[in-house]
Amino acid sequence: MKNYENFGVEDFLADESFIDWVKLPNDEQDQFWAEFMASHPAKQEEIDRAKTILLSLQLQPATAPLSANEKLAIHTHIHSRTIDIQEKPAVRLYAQTWFKVAAVLLVVLASSIWIYNAQLKHSTADTASVSSNFIDYVNNDKIAKLIKLEDGSMVVLSPNSKLHYPKKFDDTIRRVELEGEAFFEVQKNPNQPFVVYSDNMVTKVLGTSFTVSAFLGQKKSVVVNTGRVQVLNQDQEQRTISEEVITANQQVILTKKDGELNKQTLAVPLVLSLEVALRTFKFDNAPVGEIVAKLEEAYHVKINYNQEKYAKATVTASLGQLSLEEKIKMICKAIDADCNFNEGQITIN
């Protein structure tokens, strides 16, 4: 008997028994996996992610168990399918996905953003000052920079923005201080909430994706893509003056004059809201360049890849429910490529 309790998403994707069960389940397999998940609830998320990947690749239903050739075809499909992205470079996905990212934070803050990234390197346009416990990052470039946090969360830092946060988050809270604009994809951890501080506005993640705008001298706002976000207006003693909880396609505006939080519903759904993303990031034999272009436009990040090498590569996949990192790694997996998240950019090798 295989030691499935030590399996990760990659291992499940490479396991023939698991693929058999996903493609053509029977009563015996259903019973085995039901009992396994009941006795190992911690593996539920990884199993669900692996199933989602296999199903998103749109494998054809079968009427008989997998043959050796079919199993080889599935592995080839996972490793070799190419993904299309409109008007921009192609990306390749790894089976080695980080599938615990459940919250996407799109934070647009006008004060200043200090971002810590252990993998971030200095550049002529950016500055990253490192103390014993914190890293301060300032994006002085004209394009957004991608940063990976210690907990696995991803940040897209806009130009003229700063972020400050610890090298290692506290066990009870993940606190960052922002000024300017940034997009966050936050690793889900109910026991360690993610909190964004920007002057007197505090944004707490309850499992979601959102944008925060808090520029100096201007009104502040928070817009939610998916899930729920709690927004607080605090005084100098950090006492709460007002608070609101908003959900998908809603926003809160904090005016400088009266200090009130005004809740509104957006007339047009956001590009990265689930309902729109499910349509936008569903690809059927799409060129990699087309897929990369859509990702660059939606996330405002630069994705480097060899356009000539992947000019004919195409991918069929549904990526709407995945985080940016998962999308990139899924594409790389499909076209048998590697990806790097460093120096403020995404590179597909």
XYZ file of C-alpha atoms in Angstrom:
349
model
C 0.000 0.000 0.000
C 1.334 3.395 -0.954
C 2.010 5.919 1.772
C -0.447 8.525 0.503
C -0.281 10.493 3.734
C 3.109 11.838 2.589
C 1.896 12.710 -0.924
C 1.760 16.268 -2.206
C -0.123 17.601 -5.220
C 2.699 16.617 -7.573
C 2.729 13.071 -6.216
C -1.017 12.637 -6.706
C -0.745 13.929 -10.278
C 1.915 11.315 -11.027
C 0.090 8.428 -9.339
C -1.660 6.065 -11.765
C -4.164 4.825 -9.177
C -5.185 8.379 -8.373
C -5.555 9.226 -12.080
C -7.631 6.055 -12.578
C -9.946 7.137 -9.767
C -10.376 10.671 -11.108
C -10.945 9.517 -14.683
C -13.129 6.472 -14.078
C -14.087 5.990 -10.413
C -15.697 2.795 -9.175
C -17.252 1.799 -5.848
C -14.035 0.276 -4.517
C -11.960 3.340 -5.360
C -14.605 5.711 -4.008
C -14.660 3.803 -0.731
C -10.859 3.796 -0.446
C -10.474 7.521 -1.051
C -13.443 8.376 1.158
C -11.897 6.408 4.024
C -8.464 7.898 3.358
C -9.755 11.481 3.417
C -11.812 10.757 6.531
C -8.708 9.527 8.361
C -6.421 12.178 6.818
C -8.495 15.383 6.597
C -5.326 17.457 6.179
C -4.845 15.910 2.705
C -8.290 17.001 1.474
C -7.053 20.279 0.001
C -4.154 18.685 -1.891
C -6.408 15.942 -3.253
C -8.994 18.494 -4.372
C -6.282 20.559 -6.056
C -4.870 17.560 -7.893
C -8.358 16.593 -9.072
C -8.993 20.154 -10.217
C -5.797 20.131 -12.271
C -6.629 16.833 -13.966
C -10.185 17.928 -14.696
C -9.112 21.401 -15.846
C -6.965 19.769 -18.519
C -10.245 18.497 -19.957
C -9.328 14.833 -20.226
C -11.893 12.894 -22.202
C -14.205 10.568 -20.215
C -13.534 6.871 -20.553
C -15.706 3.785 -20.483
C -12.923 1.456 -19.365
C -9.936 1.604 -17.028
C -6.845 3.377 -18.277
C -4.529 1.428 -20.515
C -0.772 1.854 -20.298
C -0.858 4.049 -23.389
C -3.662 6.175 -21.962
C -1.762 6.668 -18.726
C 1.289 7.710 -20.701
C -0.881 10.069 -22.710
C -2.212 11.691 -19.552
C 1.284 12.230 -18.191
C 2.356 13.583 -21.554
C -0.730 15.797 -21.583
C 0.053 17.207 -18.165
C 3.701 17.825 -18.992
C 3.436 18.853 -22.613
C 0.144 20.711 -23.173
C 0.782 24.336 -23.960
C -1.210 27.267 -22.730
C -2.269 30.252 -24.777
C -2.245 33.809 -23.652
C -3.548 36.748 -25.661
C -0.909 38.971 -27.215
C 1.796 38.164 -24.681
C 4.489 35.622 -23.839
C 3.729 32.058 -22.950
C 4.115 30.534 -19.551
C 4.747 27.004 -18.410
C 3.234 25.291 -15.403
C 4.736 22.965 -12.865
C 2.919 20.110 -11.179
C 4.799 21.334 -8.172
C 2.094 23.890 -7.419
C 1.612 25.833 -4.248
C -2.073 25.231 -3.875
C -2.702 26.655 -0.452
C -2.995 30.185 -1.753
C -6.627 31.043 -1.181
C -6.682 34.773 -0.751
C -5.854 37.323 -3.399
C -5.267 40.791 -2.024
C -5.177 43.596 -4.536
C -3.883 46.468 -2.470
C -3.655 49.912 -3.977
C -2.279 52.191 -1.257
C -1.240 55.782 -1.810
C 0.843 56.285 1.279
C 3.957 54.159 0.608
C 4.598 50.420 0.328
C 7.334 48.636 2.167
C 7.622 45.083 0.906
C 9.773 42.313 2.234
C 10.985 39.612 -0.073
C 13.728 37.188 0.818
C 14.246 36.398 -2.855
C 14.182 39.986 -4.069
C 17.436 41.333 -5.508
C 18.540 44.950 -5.715
C 18.200 46.817 -8.991
C 19.124 50.275 -10.169
C 15.476 51.328 -10.125
C 14.509 49.812 -6.784
C 15.769 49.922 -3.227
C 15.507 47.239 -0.578
C 16.893 48.066 2.833
C 17.320 45.110 5.169
C 17.451 45.288 8.950
C 17.858 42.408 11.377
C 14.135 41.612 11.387
C 12.543 43.604 8.558
C 12.926 44.424 4.896
C 11.777 47.691 3.326
C 11.241 47.691 -0.426
C 10.597 50.720 -2.610
C 9.628 50.331 -6.260
C 11.085 53.315 -8.107
C 10.719 51.661 -11.498
C 8.067 52.428 -14.122
C 6.642 48.903 -14.024
C 5.165 46.796 -11.238
C 7.449 44.370 -9.388
C 6.584 40.858 -8.239
C 7.572 39.913 -4.686
C 7.258 36.637 -2.822
C 6.692 36.819 0.929
C 8.062 34.456 3.554
C 4.717 32.650 3.946
C 4.390 31.997 0.216
C 2.075 34.934 -0.469
C 2.703 36.907 -3.654
C 2.741 40.699 -4.020
C 2.640 42.816 -7.176
C 4.085 46.170 -6.115
C 3.099 49.164 -8.240
C 5.513 51.944 -9.235
C 6.239 54.636 -6.629
C 5.100 52.316 -3.846
C 6.619 50.889 -0.671
C 6.051 47.963 1.653
C 7.476 47.157 5.081
C 7.132 43.776 6.788
C 9.108 41.247 8.819
C 11.473 38.663 7.404
C 9.459 36.102 9.311
C 5.851 36.706 10.255
C 4.674 36.477 13.836
C 2.950 33.217 14.775
C -0.366 34.974 15.418
C -0.554 37.657 12.706
C 0.935 38.568 9.327
C 1.249 42.336 9.381
C 2.454 44.550 6.530
C 2.550 48.338 6.216
C 1.716 49.855 2.863
C 1.871 53.128 1.061
C 1.101 53.309 -2.613
C -0.367 50.423 -4.543
C 0.001 46.656 -4.511
C -1.777 43.451 -5.422
C -1.627 40.584 -2.930
C -2.277 36.870 -3.274
C -2.301 35.710 0.309
C -1.569 32.198 1.508
C -4.589 30.995 3.439
C -4.012 30.516 7.168
C -7.042 30.914 9.490
C -4.755 30.880 12.531
C -2.568 33.704 11.222
C -4.654 36.528 9.698
C -3.123 38.846 7.116
C -3.487 42.543 7.964
C -2.597 45.553 5.810
C -1.944 48.848 7.611
C -2.068 52.149 5.747
C -2.158 55.123 8.051
C -5.572 55.081 9.749
C -7.080 52.416 7.484
C -6.667 48.755 8.400
C -7.663 45.914 6.068
C -8.062 42.404 7.477
C -8.244 39.369 5.237
C -10.994 36.874 5.959
C -10.155 34.808 2.881
C -10.408 36.894 -0.274
C -8.908 38.979 -3.061
C -9.107 42.745 -2.975
C -7.595 46.111 -3.845
C -6.632 48.801 -1.374
C -6.052 52.380 -2.434
C -4.636 54.758 0.161
C -2.613 57.517 -1.421
C -1.440 60.412 0.710
C -3.849 63.316 0.757
C -6.558 61.391 -1.107
C -9.579 59.337 -0.138
C -8.825 55.689 0.622
C -10.733 52.710 -0.738
C -10.904 48.920 -0.656
C -12.443 46.912 -3.504
C -13.138 43.171 -3.133
C -12.683 40.694 -5.991
C -13.647 37.508 -4.156
C -14.482 36.467 -0.611
C -14.825 38.858 2.322
C -12.706 41.691 3.724
C -13.007 43.660 6.947
C -12.045 47.337 6.764
C -11.433 49.445 9.875
C -10.991 53.175 10.392
C -8.829 53.745 13.484
C -7.646 56.790 15.416
C -4.065 57.471 16.496
C -4.526 55.248 19.553
C -5.675 52.436 17.222
C -9.206 52.615 18.549
C -11.805 51.619 15.966
C -13.986 54.519 14.828
C -15.945 52.603 12.191
C -15.784 49.297 10.335
C -17.363 47.491 7.392
C -17.304 43.967 5.956
C -17.554 43.826 2.171
C -17.845 40.972 -0.318
C -17.204 40.402 -4.028
C -17.718 43.416 -6.303
C -18.257 45.773 -3.391
C -16.069 48.633 -2.220
C -15.609 50.843 0.820
C -14.474 54.456 0.516
C -12.892 56.260 3.463
C -13.114 60.006 2.974
C -10.477 62.196 4.553
C -12.996 64.892 5.483
C -15.529 63.009 7.626
C -13.641 59.755 8.283
C -16.691 57.647 7.422
C -16.618 54.302 5.627
C -19.097 54.359 2.741
C -20.055 50.934 1.349
C -21.003 50.622 -2.337
C -21.741 47.927 -4.927
C -19.817 48.113 -8.209
C -21.826 48.492 -11.405
C -19.379 46.340 -13.406
C -17.800 43.112 -12.002
C -14.006 43.189 -11.566
C -11.690 41.404 -13.996
C -10.333 39.138 -11.249
C -13.703 38.465 -9.631
C -14.555 34.769 -9.819
C -17.498 35.168 -12.202
C -15.355 37.044 -14.734
C -12.139 35.063 -14.166
C -13.892 31.769 -14.903
C -14.677 33.089 -18.390
C -11.495 35.073 -19.003
C -9.067 32.322 -18.026
C -10.770 29.371 -19.704
C -8.654 28.333 -22.673
C -9.310 25.822 -25.444
C -6.187 25.081 -27.470
C -5.073 28.673 -26.928
C -1.604 29.967 -27.858
C 0.745 30.550 -24.951
C 1.310 34.107 -26.072
C -2.392 34.856 -25.791
C -2.557 33.432 -22.273
C 0.507 35.336 -21.114
C -0.932 38.548 -22.515
C -4.147 38.076 -20.564
C -2.246 37.412 -17.361
C -0.025 40.451 -17.834
C -3.051 42.641 -18.457
C -5.067 41.313 -15.513
C -2.256 41.271 -12.935
C -0.117 44.153 -14.272
C 3.057 42.060 -14.139
C 5.830 41.348 -16.628
C 6.189 37.732 -17.768
C 9.414 36.923 -19.621
C 9.538 33.928 -21.972
C 11.012 32.802 -25.276
C 8.317 33.863 -27.735
C 10.014 32.118 -30.649
C 10.377 28.822 -28.794
C 6.747 28.726 -27.656
C 5.223 30.366 -30.737
C 3.307 27.210 -31.652
C 2.569 26.033 -28.118
C -1.069 25.851 -27.103
C -2.934 24.925 -23.927
C -6.402 23.788 -22.965
C -7.167 24.515 -19.321
C -9.497 26.307 -16.917
C -7.415 28.603 -14.697
C -10.083 30.928 -13.325
C -10.060 29.549 -9.786
C -6.262 29.476 -9.446
C -3.933 32.100 -7.999
C -1.391 33.864 -10.219
C 1.379 31.537 -9.103
C -0.793 28.483 -9.708
C -1.739 29.759 -13.155
C 1.906 30.250 -14.103
C 2.966 26.867 -12.789
C 0.055 25.144 -14.522
C 1.060 26.711 -17.823
C 4.670 25.681 -17.294
C 3.563 22.166 -16.479
C 1.621 22.040 -19.716
C 4.510 23.195 -21.898
C 7.225 21.415 -19.908
C 8.945 24.573 -18.737
C 10.316 26.030 -15.512
C 9.378 29.322 -13.901
C 11.136 31.744 -11.566
C 9.626 34.442 -9.377
C 12.485 36.796 -8.635
C 14.014 40.158 -9.453
C 10.495 41.559 -9.434
C 9.395 39.577 -12.497
C 8.160 36.194 -13.681
C 10.441 34.236 -15.990
C 9.540 31.093 -17.914
C 12.625 29.110 -18.885
